């Protein structure tokens, strides 16, 4: 199957700082990547859709200026949590549908657990 | 808007069969997916339905009725390692690309 790699797996930062999370498709090109957030014991909430070469599309209620998304190439999308606060602490996970896979299912990165002190 | 409902939690016995239901109401539909997620890990793909009917894949089967907005995941011969959350996801037709929306997940506890 297709492989999506996410980095870092764990990050702890101070309130007010910014954190960048990288998501890479290792063996396929991803024109679209999805960023999800998951709070404990809850499901995945779609935050935004990252599109290579164009602006990301954000879901309703997600602050564009807070969660900056850049899809610089066909294999890399980044999510930057700006001026992080404790309420931003969560599990952030990226995913991409792999072209050439019949079902078009999503392949997920390992996830990044962010803790803001 | 998107509305995908699943039971919050279920318990079953090792070796038994369990059915996890999912109902959905979405603005568009382009497939229904089931994922398994162990705590602290990324979801892994289990099954996919785009047409009505049953798809069987080893111990796992998934059913879809598009007219009813309903799907279920059937797990047979339960094993302890099947204890996990099971996520129902709908691929919705967006303006320019598909989006995937997830239900709240069903936590399955398998007991000896």
XYZ file of N, CA and C in Angstrom:
687
model
N 0.813 -1.209 0.000
C 0.000 0.000 0.000
C 0.844 1.255 0.000
N 0.201 2.384 -0.224
C 0.899 3.650 -0.229
C 1.325 4.027 1.183
N 2.423 4.761 1.274
C 2.962 5.131 2.577
C 2.952 6.634 2.749
N 2.409 7.053 3.878
C 2.407 8.461 4.265
C 3.177 8.585 5.567
N 4.126 9.495 5.578
C 4.959 9.680 6.764
C 4.723 11.056 7.354
N 4.601 11.110 8.657
C 4.303 12.367 9.337
C 5.361 12.595 10.409
N 5.732 13.853 10.549
C 6.792 14.182 11.506
C 6.573 15.564 12.086
N 6.750 15.821 13.374
C 7.189 14.853 14.381
C 6.033 14.034 14.933
N 6.333 12.956 15.612
C 5.295 12.131 16.221
C 4.775 12.765 17.501
N 5.693 13.369 18.221
C 5.336 14.016 19.480
C 5.982 15.400 19.508
N 5.266 16.365 20.001
C 5.867 17.680 20.179
C 5.235 18.361 21.381
N 6.099 18.930 22.194
C 5.660 19.704 23.353
C 6.202 21.114 23.166
N 5.331 22.090 23.315
C 5.785 23.458 23.119
C 5.160 24.371 24.157
N 5.723 25.543 24.275
C 5.193 26.540 25.195
C 4.076 27.324 24.529
N 3.174 27.797 25.312
C 2.070 28.598 24.805
C 2.604 29.836 24.096
N 2.057 30.129 22.938
C 2.484 31.289 22.169
C 3.472 30.988 21.061
N 4.033 29.806 21.080
C 4.988 29.442 20.028
C 4.256 28.776 18.869
N 4.973 28.611 17.765
C 4.399 27.959 16.586
C 5.034 26.595 16.373
N 4.261 25.698 15.844
C 4.724 24.333 15.624
C 4.393 23.920 14.197
N 5.389 23.334 13.535
C 5.175 22.874 12.162
C 5.160 21.348 12.120
N 4.175 20.810 11.437
C 4.054 19.356 11.258
C 4.143 19.054 9.776
N 4.979 18.085 9.428
C 5.167 17.727 8.028
C 4.479 16.415 7.686
N 3.966 16.359 6.497
C 3.311 15.147 6.007
C 3.841 14.853 4.612
N 4.417 13.679 4.446
C 5.005 13.312 3.168
C 4.414 12.023 2.616
N 4.156 12.029 1.335
C 3.783 10.788 0.656
C 5.082 10.207 0.103
N 5.419 9.012 0.535
C 6.741 8.466 0.234
C 6.832 7.758 -1.114
N 5.778 7.145 -1.542
C 5.876 6.355 -2.769
C 4.767 6.665 -3.758
N 4.151 7.828 -3.579
C 3.162 8.243 -4.562
C 3.047 9.763 -4.497
N 2.459 10.317 -5.516
C 2.253 11.760 -5.550
C 0.846 12.086 -5.056
N 0.774 13.060 -4.199
C -0.502 13.423 -3.605
C -0.856 14.861 -3.950
N -1.751 15.035 -4.888
C -2.185 16.389 -5.215
C -3.084 16.947 -4.112
N -3.688 16.053 -3.374
C -4.566 16.452 -2.282
C -4.166 15.718 -1.015
N -4.118 16.448 0.081
C -3.897 15.848 1.394
C -4.917 16.424 2.350
N -5.319 15.633 3.317
C -6.308 16.065 4.293
C -5.668 16.117 5.670
N -6.008 17.162 6.398
C -5.543 17.303 7.777
C -6.723 17.141 8.721
N -6.541 16.233 9.679
C -7.568 15.957 10.671
C -7.022 16.259 12.069
N -7.956 16.499 12.975
C -7.608 16.657 14.383
C -8.476 15.681 15.173
N -7.889 15.096 16.169
C -8.622 14.124 16.968
C -8.377 14.376 18.442
N -9.440 14.682 19.163
C -9.354 14.842 20.603
C -9.565 13.480 21.254
N -9.111 13.322 22.493
C -9.210 12.016 23.159
C -10.613 11.430 23.127
N -10.680 10.185 22.744
C -11.934 9.435 22.696
C -12.955 10.026 21.718
N -12.487 10.824 20.806
C -13.368 11.360 19.782
C -12.863 10.947 18.405
N -13.677 11.196 17.402
C -13.274 10.770 16.072
C -12.472 11.848 15.367
N -12.172 11.572 14.134
C -11.371 12.490 13.335
C -12.234 13.634 12.825
N -11.757 14.834 13.036
C -12.464 16.001 12.547
C -11.665 16.615 11.412
N -12.273 16.705 10.236
C -11.578 17.278 9.105
C -11.359 18.768 9.334
N -10.104 19.181 9.237
C -9.773 20.582 9.426
C -9.694 21.301 8.087
N -8.950 20.709 7.170
C -8.722 21.386 5.907
C -8.227 20.396 4.866
N -8.394 20.808 3.633
C -7.899 20.037 2.504
C -6.768 20.818 1.865
N -5.640 20.173 1.752
C -4.447 20.796 1.211
C -4.314 20.432 -0.265
N -4.144 21.441 -1.087
C -4.059 21.220 -2.523
C -2.724 21.713 -3.054
N -2.040 20.855 -3.763
C -0.736 21.212 -4.304
C -0.865 22.372 -5.274
N -0.099 23.404 -5.032
C -0.060 24.537 -5.935
C -1.175 25.544 -5.770
N -2.033 25.338 -4.796
C -3.101 26.312 -4.573
C -3.413 26.407 -3.082
N -4.311 27.303 -2.750
C -4.641 27.513 -1.336
C -5.417 26.333 -0.766
N -5.224 26.148 0.513
C -5.959 25.086 1.195
C -7.425 25.483 1.366
N -8.261 24.490 1.466
C -9.683 24.712 1.715
C -9.979 24.308 3.150
N -10.490 25.241 3.937
C -10.724 24.997 5.352
C -12.184 24.662 5.622
N -12.382 23.784 6.588
C -13.738 23.467 7.021
C -14.277 24.600 7.882
N -15.573 24.659 7.948
C -16.225 25.715 8.721
C -15.779 25.648 10.178
N -15.440 26.782 10.711
C -15.040 26.857 12.117
C -13.547 26.705 12.351
N -12.793 26.401 11.329
C -11.342 26.253 11.466
C -10.684 27.557 11.036
N -9.845 28.109 11.927
C -9.223 29.397 11.657
C -8.062 29.267 10.684
N -8.180 29.920 9.566
C -7.139 29.855 8.541
C -5.820 30.443 9.029
N -5.899 31.513 9.773
C -4.680 32.177 10.224
C -4.022 31.438 11.376
N -4.763 30.591 11.998
C -4.261 29.818 13.117
C -3.560 28.549 12.626
N -4.149 27.932 11.657
C -3.632 26.674 11.123
C -3.231 26.899 9.663
N -1.949 27.188 9.492
C -1.441 27.495 8.164
C -1.052 26.216 7.448
N -1.546 26.067 6.247
C -1.255 24.869 5.476
C -0.553 25.260 4.191
N 0.525 24.532 3.912
C 1.276 24.746 2.686
C 1.503 23.414 2.003
N 1.183 23.353 0.725
C 1.356 22.113 -0.035
C 2.346 22.420 -1.151
N 3.614 22.419 -0.771
C 4.657 22.945 -1.643
C 4.974 22.048 -2.834
N 4.773 20.760 -2.659
C 5.108 19.836 -3.740
C 4.106 18.696 -3.737
N 4.234 17.813 -4.676
C 3.302 16.687 -4.791
C 3.535 15.623 -3.718
N 4.562 15.809 -2.901
C 4.824 14.815 -1.865
C 4.911 15.421 -0.469
N 4.654 16.709 -0.331
C 4.816 17.335 0.985
C 3.736 18.364 1.263
N 3.109 18.211 2.409
C 2.180 19.213 2.920
C 2.584 19.502 4.353
N 2.497 20.766 4.759
C 2.831 21.116 6.141
C 1.669 21.842 6.796
N 1.525 21.582 8.084
C 0.533 22.268 8.912
C 1.297 23.006 9.999
N 1.116 24.305 10.078
C 1.753 25.087 11.128
C 0.677 25.613 12.069
N 0.792 25.234 13.319
C -0.106 25.758 14.354
C 0.559 27.011 14.901
N -0.016 28.158 14.615
C 0.605 29.415 15.021
C 0.096 29.859 16.384
N 0.981 30.456 17.154
C 0.638 30.957 18.476
C -0.198 29.925 19.239
N 0.395 28.776 19.409
C -0.334 27.653 20.004
C -0.746 27.940 21.448
N -1.898 27.436 21.823
C -2.408 27.551 23.188
C -2.807 26.165 23.687
N -2.953 26.010 24.975
C -3.273 24.677 25.516
C -4.477 24.005 24.861
N -5.451 24.785 24.449
C -6.632 24.179 23.815
C -6.339 23.607 22.428
N -5.155 23.929 21.892
C -4.742 23.348 20.609
C -4.108 21.980 20.783
N -3.887 21.592 22.011
C -3.319 20.265 22.275
C -4.260 19.204 21.726
N -3.714 18.359 20.876
C -4.549 17.365 20.213
C -3.664 16.423 19.409
N -4.295 15.466 18.772
C -3.626 14.533 17.872
C -3.947 15.012 16.459
N -2.926 15.405 15.723
C -3.115 15.893 14.365
C -2.638 14.807 13.408
N -3.449 14.527 12.406
C -3.096 13.426 11.508
C -3.409 13.813 10.065
N -2.480 13.498 9.195
C -2.676 13.813 7.788
C -2.990 12.543 7.022
N -3.563 12.730 5.862
C -3.883 11.576 5.033
C -3.967 12.001 3.582
N -3.849 11.025 2.708
C -3.949 11.306 1.283
C -4.541 10.108 0.571
N -5.355 10.357 -0.433
C -5.808 9.259 -1.280
C -4.702 8.957 -2.287
N -4.407 7.701 -2.459
C -3.326 7.334 -3.373
C -3.897 7.089 -4.754
N -3.362 7.783 -5.716
C -3.783 7.561 -7.092
C -3.337 6.172 -7.512
N -4.140 5.540 -8.309
C -3.795 4.196 -8.735
C -4.348 3.116 -7.833
N -4.839 3.497 -6.670
C -5.478 2.542 -5.769
C -6.959 2.533 -6.111
N -7.483 1.388 -6.437
C -8.829 1.266 -6.978
C -9.913 1.894 -6.112
N -9.804 1.687 -4.829
C -10.851 2.185 -3.947
C -10.701 3.669 -3.655
N -9.536 4.200 -3.861
C -9.298 5.599 -3.532
C -9.302 5.858 -2.047
N -9.013 4.824 -1.261
C -9.030 4.995 0.189
C -7.941 5.952 0.643
N -8.113 6.430 1.854
C -7.123 7.315 2.440
C -6.020 6.505 3.093
N -4.812 6.998 2.928
C -3.669 6.454 3.654
C -3.243 7.509 4.665
N -3.052 7.073 5.878
C -2.800 8.008 6.973
C -1.336 8.032 7.378
N -0.908 9.214 7.790
C 0.369 9.324 8.465
C 0.246 8.774 9.867
N 1.372 8.753 10.570
C 1.402 8.164 11.913
C 0.735 9.066 12.941
N 0.521 10.322 12.584
C -0.078 11.258 13.524
C 0.960 12.003 14.337
N 0.600 13.188 14.778
C 1.478 14.015 15.611
C 0.704 14.447 16.840
N 1.237 14.095 17.995
C 0.564 14.477 19.232
C 1.178 15.765 19.745
N 0.370 16.801 19.764
C 0.833 18.124 20.197
C 0.342 18.409 21.607
N 1.274 18.788 22.450
C 0.938 19.224 23.804
C 1.454 20.630 23.991
N 0.563 21.546 24.293
C 0.938 22.941 24.502
C 0.855 23.239 25.991
N 1.979 23.662 26.536
C 2.026 23.900 27.986
C 1.583 25.307 28.337
N -24.819 19.904 5.540
C -23.835 19.444 6.494
C -23.677 17.947 6.436
N -22.756 17.468 7.243
C -22.465 16.038 7.270
C -22.895 15.477 8.618
N -23.582 14.364 8.596
C -24.022 13.723 9.821
C -23.798 12.224 9.689
N -22.872 11.718 10.470
C -22.542 10.296 10.429
C -22.624 9.756 11.844
N -23.496 8.782 12.057
C -23.758 8.273 13.405
C -23.366 6.816 13.563
N -22.748 6.536 14.691
C -22.376 5.179 15.066
C -22.601 5.027 16.563
N -22.790 3.792 17.026
C -22.858 3.613 18.484
C -21.501 3.936 19.091
N -21.526 4.417 20.301
C -20.293 4.850 20.945
C -19.407 3.676 21.341
N -20.033 2.659 21.895
C -19.250 1.545 22.419
C -20.031 0.252 22.348
N -19.319 -0.851 22.120
C -19.935 -2.170 22.086
C -18.990 -3.161 22.748
N -19.565 -4.206 23.292
C -18.773 -5.273 23.912
C -19.216 -6.606 23.330
N -18.253 -7.457 23.040
C -18.566 -8.770 22.498
C -17.547 -9.776 23.030
N -17.878 -11.037 22.840
C -17.033 -12.105 23.370
C -16.145 -12.676 22.280
N -14.968 -13.056 22.650
C -14.029 -13.686 21.724
C -14.699 -14.866 21.020
N -14.527 -14.918 19.699
C -15.121 -15.992 18.905
C -16.509 -15.681 18.375
N -17.123 -14.637 18.890
C -18.490 -14.281 18.481
C -18.471 -13.434 17.211
N -19.680 -13.025 16.822
C -19.866 -12.130 15.678
C -20.450 -10.817 16.198
N -19.984 -9.716 15.667
C -20.521 -8.422 16.083
C -20.790 -7.564 14.850
N -21.860 -6.799 14.916
C -22.229 -5.912 13.818
C -22.225 -4.469 14.311
N -21.491 -3.634 13.627
C -21.406 -2.214 13.986
C -22.131 -1.418 12.909
N -23.134 -0.690 13.322
C -23.960 0.054 12.373
C -23.487 1.484 12.189
N -23.811 2.023 11.024
C -23.470 3.416 10.706
C -24.572 3.985 9.832
N -25.104 5.111 10.227
C -26.063 5.816 9.382
C -25.469 7.160 9.008
N -25.813 7.610 7.826
C -25.200 8.856 7.370
C -26.191 9.709 6.595
N -25.946 11.003 6.683
C -26.662 11.980 5.868
C -25.621 12.979 5.416
N -25.294 12.944 4.150
C -24.278 13.838 3.620
C -24.802 14.521 2.365
N -24.193 15.630 2.027
C -24.649 16.389 0.871
C -24.337 15.652 -0.427
N -23.317 14.837 -0.428
C -22.970 14.039 -1.588
C -22.457 12.691 -1.129
N -22.363 11.747 -2.019
C -21.884 10.413 -1.630
C -21.067 9.816 -2.760
N -19.866 9.375 -2.375
C -19.007 8.732 -3.353
C -18.231 7.606 -2.688
N -18.923 6.871 -1.832
C -18.279 5.719 -1.219
C -18.294 5.770 0.297
N -18.368 4.610 0.911
C -18.337 4.498 2.361
C -17.199 3.573 2.753
N -16.442 3.999 3.744
C -15.236 3.295 4.154
C -15.329 2.943 5.631
N -14.734 1.827 5.985
C -14.571 1.459 7.384
C -13.074 1.381 7.690
N -12.715 1.984 8.840
C -11.334 1.979 9.289
C -11.284 1.429 10.708
N -10.159 0.824 11.029
C -9.895 0.378 12.391
C -8.818 1.282 12.981
N -9.004 1.677 14.220
C -7.998 2.518 14.862
C -7.729 2.030 16.285
N -6.498 1.636 16.536
C -6.084 1.331 17.896
C -5.655 2.625 18.561
N -5.804 2.664 19.867
C -5.545 3.888 20.626
C -4.156 4.436 20.333
N -4.106 5.712 20.005
C -2.827 6.374 19.769
C -2.191 6.084 18.432
N -2.902 5.365 17.574
C -2.331 5.014 16.277
C -3.176 5.599 15.145
N -2.622 5.545 13.950
C -3.367 6.004 12.785
C -4.407 4.963 12.375
N -5.485 5.394 11.765
C -6.489 4.443 11.272
C -5.932 3.588 10.140
N -6.414 2.369 10.062
C -6.047 1.495 8.953
C -7.309 1.073 8.217
N -7.206 0.992 6.918
C -8.342 0.710 6.054
C -8.819 -0.724 6.217
N -10.146 -0.881 6.299
C -10.727 -2.219 6.393
C -11.536 -2.581 5.160
N -12.461 -1.668 4.779
C -13.360 -2.034 3.687
C -13.933 -0.799 3.012
N -14.525 -1.043 1.866
C -15.051 0.027 1.023
C -16.294 -0.456 0.294
N -17.334 0.370 0.330
C -18.547 0.090 -0.445
C -18.940 1.336 -1.207
N -19.265 1.152 -2.461
C -19.804 2.283 -3.224
C -21.157 1.906 -3.842
N -21.352 0.608 -4.038
C -22.635 0.114 -4.529
C -23.344 -0.629 -3.404
N -24.639 -0.753 -3.524
C -25.413 -1.466 -2.510
C -24.999 -2.933 -2.455
N -25.025 -3.451 -1.249
C -24.741 -4.876 -1.101
C -23.644 -5.137 -0.106
N -23.230 -6.376 -0.088
C -22.262 -6.862 0.885
C -20.903 -7.088 0.232
N -19.877 -6.602 0.899
C -18.501 -6.847 0.473
C -17.830 -7.677 1.557
N -17.295 -8.821 1.176
C -16.678 -9.695 2.165
C -15.170 -9.719 1.972
N -14.494 -9.677 3.115
C -13.033 -9.628 3.083
C -12.517 -10.368 4.300
N -12.404 -11.680 4.171
C -11.923 -12.476 5.294
C -12.924 -12.466 6.437
N -12.466 -12.116 7.625
C -13.364 -12.092 8.790
C -14.241 -10.842 8.816
N -13.952 -9.911 7.930
C -14.688 -8.659 7.929
C -15.586 -8.567 6.692
N -16.793 -8.079 6.907
C -17.718 -7.815 5.803
C -18.332 -6.452 6.034
N -18.680 -5.790 4.945
C -19.358 -4.506 5.092
C -20.521 -4.447 4.119
N -21.591 -3.841 4.594
C -22.832 -3.757 3.832
C -23.198 -2.304 3.635
N -23.810 -2.017 2.495
C -24.246 -0.648 2.203
C -25.640 -0.644 1.594
N -26.462 0.272 2.074
C -27.735 0.594 1.439
C -27.760 2.097 1.236
N -27.576 2.532 0.027
C -27.514 3.966 -0.249
C -28.869 4.638 -0.053
N -29.942 3.937 -0.393
C -31.272 4.538 -0.252
C -31.611 4.792 1.213
N -31.082 3.960 2.098
C -31.350 4.118 3.524
C -30.250 4.904 4.236
N -29.186 5.220 3.541
C -28.081 5.903 4.202
C -27.527 5.067 5.342
N -27.288 3.808 5.072
C -26.979 2.859 6.142
C -25.878 1.897 5.717
N -25.006 1.617 6.656
C -23.967 0.636 6.442
C -23.727 -0.120 7.733
N -23.189 -1.303 7.617
C -22.698 -1.982 8.812
C -21.410 -2.711 8.508
N -20.632 -2.888 9.548
C -19.405 -3.673 9.500
C -19.638 -4.918 10.340
N -19.385 -6.058 9.764
C -19.586 -7.326 10.454
C -18.232 -7.969 10.717
N -17.976 -8.262 11.962
C -16.727 -8.912 12.326
C -17.038 -10.311 12.848
N -16.443 -11.305 12.228
C -16.693 -12.693 12.611
C -15.496 -13.248 13.377
N -15.761 -14.311 14.111
C -14.692 -15.011 14.845
C -13.799 -14.004 15.569
N -14.428 -13.224 16.392
C -13.721 -12.138 17.079
C -12.488 -12.627 17.812
N -11.451 -11.809 17.722
C -10.209 -12.077 18.430
C -9.929 -10.907 19.366
N -9.132 -11.159 20.368
C -8.827 -10.107 21.349
C -8.207 -8.896 20.656
N -7.422 -9.142 19.629
C -6.760 -8.035 18.938
C -7.732 -7.150 18.157
N -8.984 -7.605 18.040
C -9.989 -6.785 17.354
C -10.500 -5.650 18.246
N -10.096 -5.652 19.497
C -10.477 -4.550 20.393
C -9.839 -3.274 19.870
N -10.681 -2.348 19.436
C -10.207 -1.112 18.801
C -11.419 -0.232 18.547
N -11.172 0.939 18.007
C -12.274 1.779 17.542
C -12.469 1.547 16.056
N -13.718 1.534 15.645
C -14.055 1.318 14.238
C -14.758 2.566 13.727
N -14.177 3.137 12.699
C -14.637 4.412 12.171
C -15.328 4.222 10.830
N -16.496 4.788 10.730
C -17.249 4.819 9.477
C -16.935 6.163 8.823
N -16.620 6.150 7.549
C -16.274 7.389 6.852
C -16.993 7.450 5.517
N -17.486 8.615 5.207
C -18.158 8.828 3.926
C -17.306 9.727 3.062
N -17.115 9.325 1.835
C -16.412 10.175 0.875
C -17.482 11.003 0.176
N -17.364 12.288 0.377
C -18.372 13.214 -0.121
C -17.837 13.921 -1.347
N -18.713 14.176 -2.272
C -18.318 14.884 -3.476
C -18.223 16.368 -3.158
N -17.018 16.915 -3.260
C -16.854 18.341 -3.038
C -16.937 19.070 -4.371
N -16.663 20.369 -4.325
C -16.727 21.152 -5.554
C -15.653 20.724 -6.544
N -14.455 20.539 -6.035
C -13.345 20.199 -6.910
C -12.701 18.863 -6.584
N -12.981 18.337 -5.435
C -12.339 17.097 -5.027
C -13.176 16.435 -3.945
N -12.924 15.152 -3.748
C -13.645 14.424 -2.709
C -13.095 14.761 -1.336
N -13.965 14.707 -0.342
C -13.558 14.860 1.043
C -14.053 13.652 1.820
N -13.336 13.328 2.866
C -13.704 12.195 3.713
C -14.160 12.726 5.071
N -15.348 12.327 5.480
C -15.870 12.704 6.785
C -16.073 11.449 7.619
N -15.683 11.544 8.883
C -15.705 10.383 9.760
C -16.814 10.479 10.805
N -17.361 9.328 11.135
C -18.267 9.235 12.263
C -17.472 9.310 13.554
N -18.175 9.290 14.649
C -17.550 9.432 15.962
C -16.766 8.203 16.381
N -16.966 7.097 15.674
C -16.241 5.879 16.002
C -16.958 5.022 17.019
N -16.806 3.728 16.903
C -17.378 2.773 17.843
C -16.245 2.016 18.510
N -16.169 2.139 19.802
C -15.139 1.416 20.542
C -15.631 0.003 20.822
N -14.925 -0.965 20.295
C -15.286 -2.370 20.487
C -14.386 -2.996 21.535
N -15.006 -3.550 22.545
C -14.275 -4.272 23.587
C -14.531 -5.762 23.398
N -13.488 -6.522 23.152
C -13.619 -7.967 23.009
C -13.160 -8.614 24.308
N -14.052 -9.407 24.903
C -13.744 -10.058 26.183
C -13.516 -11.545 25.986
N -12.685 -12.122 26.842
C -12.403 -13.572 26.703
C -13.663 -14.399 26.914
